Amino acid sequence: MEIVVVADFEEMSERAAADIITLLNEKPDSLISLAAGSTPTGTLKRLVEAQSQGKVDFSQAIFVGLDEWVGMDRTDEGSTQHYLYDTFFRPAQIREDQIFFFDAKAADLEQECQKIDRLIEKYGGLDLVLLGIGVNGHLGLNEPGVSLELTSHVMDLSETTKQVGQKYFAQETKLVHGITLGCQHFVEADKVILIANGEAKANAVAGMVQGEITSDLPASVLQKHMNAIAYLDKAAAALLKTDQ
Ligand code: PGA
């Protein structure tokens, strides 16, 4: 994994968006998974702008949901789908036939996992994953303790994620399980871009980059990835040890 420390949120967003635009221009029919959350907002805004300026064209790309809170769909404010439709799919005029999500309200969630795994297989794997990192080192909703070899699966949420996740909701919301792509998907993706800003992420970032590869900190699995890049602002990179 390559580490790039940037000045701030704006530069992080600019660099991540520029990489995504380059990839899309090389392979317009890419299979892409985008994280929701506070971190990707600036990146997604730039992608929408780039498309409106004719610098990139998403009309052939396919988007697969990274994760969802079990029991929610795009009508639930705070769901990852709600966020992605608001922030990216609608403003970028992405068609419904380009978008695939877990149905996190389905009675048979196992079947939903298989559906998404098959979709990713059909396209020959993910071309690009844009990830944030949780304060506990999670990727998507792969929580500490997860098996790093899993593809799509349902996960019990950690206490940290149940609490931190409240920031996406207007009122207190019971969060119990997540449905998520697995770490194996990230390891096998052609390209992973991880973005992190703010001091709350510094511990998790240090573990991801300089700790051992361990399911206790799922993001550490990216150390194995030959084509992963992390854009970190100074605060998120503050606990990285330098050589000198
Ligand atoms: P955030 O979430 O971008 O809202 O900080 C990151 C994550 O939990 O993966």
XYZ file of C-alpha atoms and ligand atoms in Angstrom:
253
model
C 0.000 0.000 0.000
C 1.243 3.435 -0.915
C 0.823 6.202 1.669
C 0.379 9.820 0.646
C 0.080 12.457 3.343
C -1.724 15.559 2.153
C -2.437 18.941 3.717
C -6.132 18.689 4.405
C -9.573 17.319 3.527
C -9.690 19.333 0.285
C -6.427 17.951 -1.042
C -7.386 14.427 0.048
C -10.652 14.743 -1.863
C -8.945 16.263 -4.902
C -6.325 13.504 -5.133
C -8.828 10.677 -4.671
C -11.198 12.140 -7.260
C -8.346 12.644 -9.746
C -7.345 8.968 -9.415
C -10.922 7.813 -9.938
C -11.282 10.018 -13.029
C -8.030 8.627 -14.478
C -9.214 5.054 -13.917
C -12.623 5.709 -15.427
C -11.081 7.293 -18.477
C -8.899 4.202 -18.935
C -11.766 1.776 -18.318
C -15.188 3.427 -18.706
C -17.078 0.197 -17.897
C -15.397 -0.238 -14.507
C -17.079 -2.028 -11.615
C -16.856 0.376 -8.711
C -17.761 0.318 -5.043
C -17.980 3.638 -3.202
C -18.014 4.161 0.550
C -20.628 6.374 2.139
C -19.856 8.495 5.201
C -18.373 11.857 6.114
C -15.015 11.232 4.472
C -16.023 10.665 0.808
C -18.298 13.722 0.543
C -15.648 16.001 -1.010
C -14.422 13.293 -3.364
C -17.914 12.513 -4.638
C -18.711 16.207 -5.060
C -15.641 16.579 -7.272
C -16.647 13.560 -9.342
C -20.071 15.078 -9.976
C -18.416 18.366 -11.005
C -15.948 16.577 -13.268
C -18.761 14.780 -15.043
C -20.725 18.013 -15.550
C -17.561 19.562 -17.049
C -17.140 16.626 -19.423
C -13.899 15.430 -17.788
C -15.276 11.976 -16.988
C -18.233 9.898 -18.104
C -19.842 7.442 -15.690
C -22.518 6.245 -18.099
C -20.875 2.851 -18.691
C -19.733 2.186 -15.121
C -21.442 -0.252 -12.770
C -21.758 0.559 -9.072
C -22.062 -2.014 -6.336
C -22.915 -1.042 -2.763
C -20.128 -1.426 -0.226
C -22.309 -1.984 2.821
C -25.640 -1.247 4.462
C -27.208 -1.234 7.905
C -29.372 -4.335 8.132
C -33.047 -3.353 8.067
C -32.577 -0.180 6.006
C -33.005 0.817 2.400
C -32.590 4.018 0.430
C -35.711 5.561 1.967
C -34.027 5.537 5.391
C -32.082 8.705 6.067
C -28.705 7.613 7.343
C -28.552 4.504 5.177
C -25.554 4.249 2.883
C -27.884 4.090 -0.120
C -29.676 7.274 0.909
C -26.324 9.024 1.164
C -24.981 7.745 -2.152
C -28.160 8.605 -4.051
C -28.133 12.128 -2.591
C -24.429 12.795 -2.917
C -23.543 10.994 -6.110
C -26.014 8.834 -8.051
C -28.716 11.475 -8.496
C -26.466 14.488 -9.167
C -24.277 12.402 -11.504
C -27.387 11.048 -13.262
C -26.426 7.442 -12.768
C -29.164 5.148 -14.135
C -30.899 2.538 -11.967
C -29.585 -0.232 -14.213
C -26.031 0.791 -13.242
C -26.619 0.425 -9.490
C -26.612 -2.766 -7.389
C -27.058 -2.832 -3.640
C -27.586 -5.402 -0.962
C -31.275 -5.498 -0.066
C -30.658 -5.120 3.657
C -34.376 -5.552 4.340
C -34.528 -8.985 2.685
C -35.681 -11.940 4.774
C -32.806 -13.989 3.383
C -29.646 -11.933 3.815
C -27.468 -14.903 2.912
C -29.057 -14.883 -0.507
C -28.299 -11.153 -0.806
C -24.644 -11.878 -0.067
C -24.595 -14.530 -2.783
C -26.322 -12.185 -5.218
C -23.633 -9.531 -4.786
C -20.777 -12.066 -4.817
C -22.097 -13.451 -8.117
C -22.389 -9.980 -9.580
C -18.773 -9.189 -8.714
C -17.660 -12.536 -10.169
C -19.642 -11.899 -13.340
C -17.725 -8.665 -13.899
C -14.398 -10.343 -13.170
C -13.868 -8.602 -9.831
C -13.961 -5.008 -8.695
C -11.945 -2.482 -10.650
C -12.025 0.132 -7.959
C -13.041 0.452 -4.322
C -13.135 3.803 -2.545
C -12.914 3.179 1.185
C -12.954 5.156 4.397
C -11.673 3.687 7.654
C -13.579 3.433 10.929
C -12.085 4.692 14.185
C -11.881 1.008 15.117
C -10.100 0.111 11.873
C -13.119 -1.300 10.091
C -13.457 -1.318 6.300
C -17.031 -1.152 5.078
C -18.716 -2.988 7.945
C -15.928 -5.520 8.405
C -15.567 -5.095 12.130
C -12.645 -6.095 14.370
C -12.522 -9.887 14.681
C -13.875 -10.511 11.168
C -12.297 -13.201 9.044
C -10.181 -11.413 6.442
C -10.921 -14.161 3.876
C -14.654 -13.497 3.651
C -16.530 -12.175 0.644
C -20.019 -10.678 1.261
C -21.390 -11.389 4.710
C -23.537 -10.196 7.592
C -21.673 -8.837 10.600
C -22.569 -8.053 14.208
C -21.687 -4.405 14.665
C -19.119 -3.422 17.269
C -20.135 -1.134 20.129
C -17.919 1.565 18.604
C -19.709 1.426 15.254
C -23.133 1.415 16.919
C -22.159 4.636 18.689
C -20.153 6.370 15.961
C -22.841 5.436 13.412
C -25.351 7.624 15.246
C -23.833 10.646 13.499
C -25.591 9.639 10.272
C -29.053 9.743 11.836
C -31.231 12.629 12.987
C -32.436 10.637 15.983
C -31.034 7.796 18.049
C -31.192 4.670 15.912
C -30.719 1.059 16.883
C -27.900 -0.407 14.803
C -27.272 -4.109 15.251
C -26.005 -5.763 12.073
C -24.357 -4.722 8.858
C -24.247 -6.400 5.464
C -20.980 -5.745 3.676
C -18.524 -6.687 0.983
C -15.736 -8.704 2.564
C -12.033 -7.981 2.949
C -11.329 -10.625 0.306
C -13.138 -8.394 -2.204
C -10.843 -5.507 -1.316
C -7.693 -7.609 -1.537
C -8.764 -8.876 -4.975
C -9.886 -5.476 -6.322
C -7.656 -4.036 -9.040
C -7.361 -0.745 -7.189
C -8.209 0.431 -3.679
C -8.239 4.085 -2.676
C -8.518 4.687 1.050
C -9.163 8.162 2.382
C -8.926 9.320 5.992
C -8.928 12.693 7.660
C -9.003 13.994 11.201
C -7.296 12.985 14.415
C -10.060 10.535 15.368
C -8.677 8.243 12.651
C -4.989 8.527 13.633
C -4.882 5.381 15.772
C -6.650 3.226 13.217
C -4.454 4.616 10.433
C -1.258 3.820 12.363
C -2.468 0.253 12.864
C -3.463 -0.082 9.230
C -0.070 1.066 7.954
C 2.428 -0.024 10.583
C 0.723 -2.661 12.716
C 0.667 -6.356 11.950
C -1.938 -7.718 9.576
C -4.667 -8.801 11.941
C -8.415 -9.290 11.957
C -8.410 -7.095 15.091
C -7.820 -4.180 12.725
C -9.409 -5.174 9.415
C -7.894 -2.254 7.445
C -4.435 -3.788 8.013
C -5.367 -6.291 5.293
C -4.613 -3.547 2.761
C -0.893 -3.927 3.514
C -1.121 -6.985 1.264
C -2.512 -4.979 -1.639
C -0.028 -4.030 -4.350
C -2.274 -1.367 -5.866
C -3.778 0.345 -2.852
C -3.180 3.988 -2.068
C -4.114 5.864 1.082
C -4.602 9.627 1.061
C -4.301 10.824 4.649
C -4.526 14.340 5.941
C -1.909 15.425 8.474
C -4.138 14.775 11.475
C -5.004 11.234 10.358
C -1.305 10.540 9.676
C -0.114 12.066 12.957
C 0.704 8.769 14.687
C 2.678 7.233 11.815
C 6.280 6.631 12.799
C 8.857 8.112 10.449
C 12.229 6.422 9.802
C 14.454 9.163 11.188
P -16.705 8.299 8.091
O -16.818 6.736 8.200
O -16.240 8.617 6.701
O -18.106 8.808 8.328
O -15.722 8.757 9.128
C -15.724 5.951 7.865
C -16.013 4.506 8.153
O -16.650 4.208 9.171
O -15.558 3.653 7.386
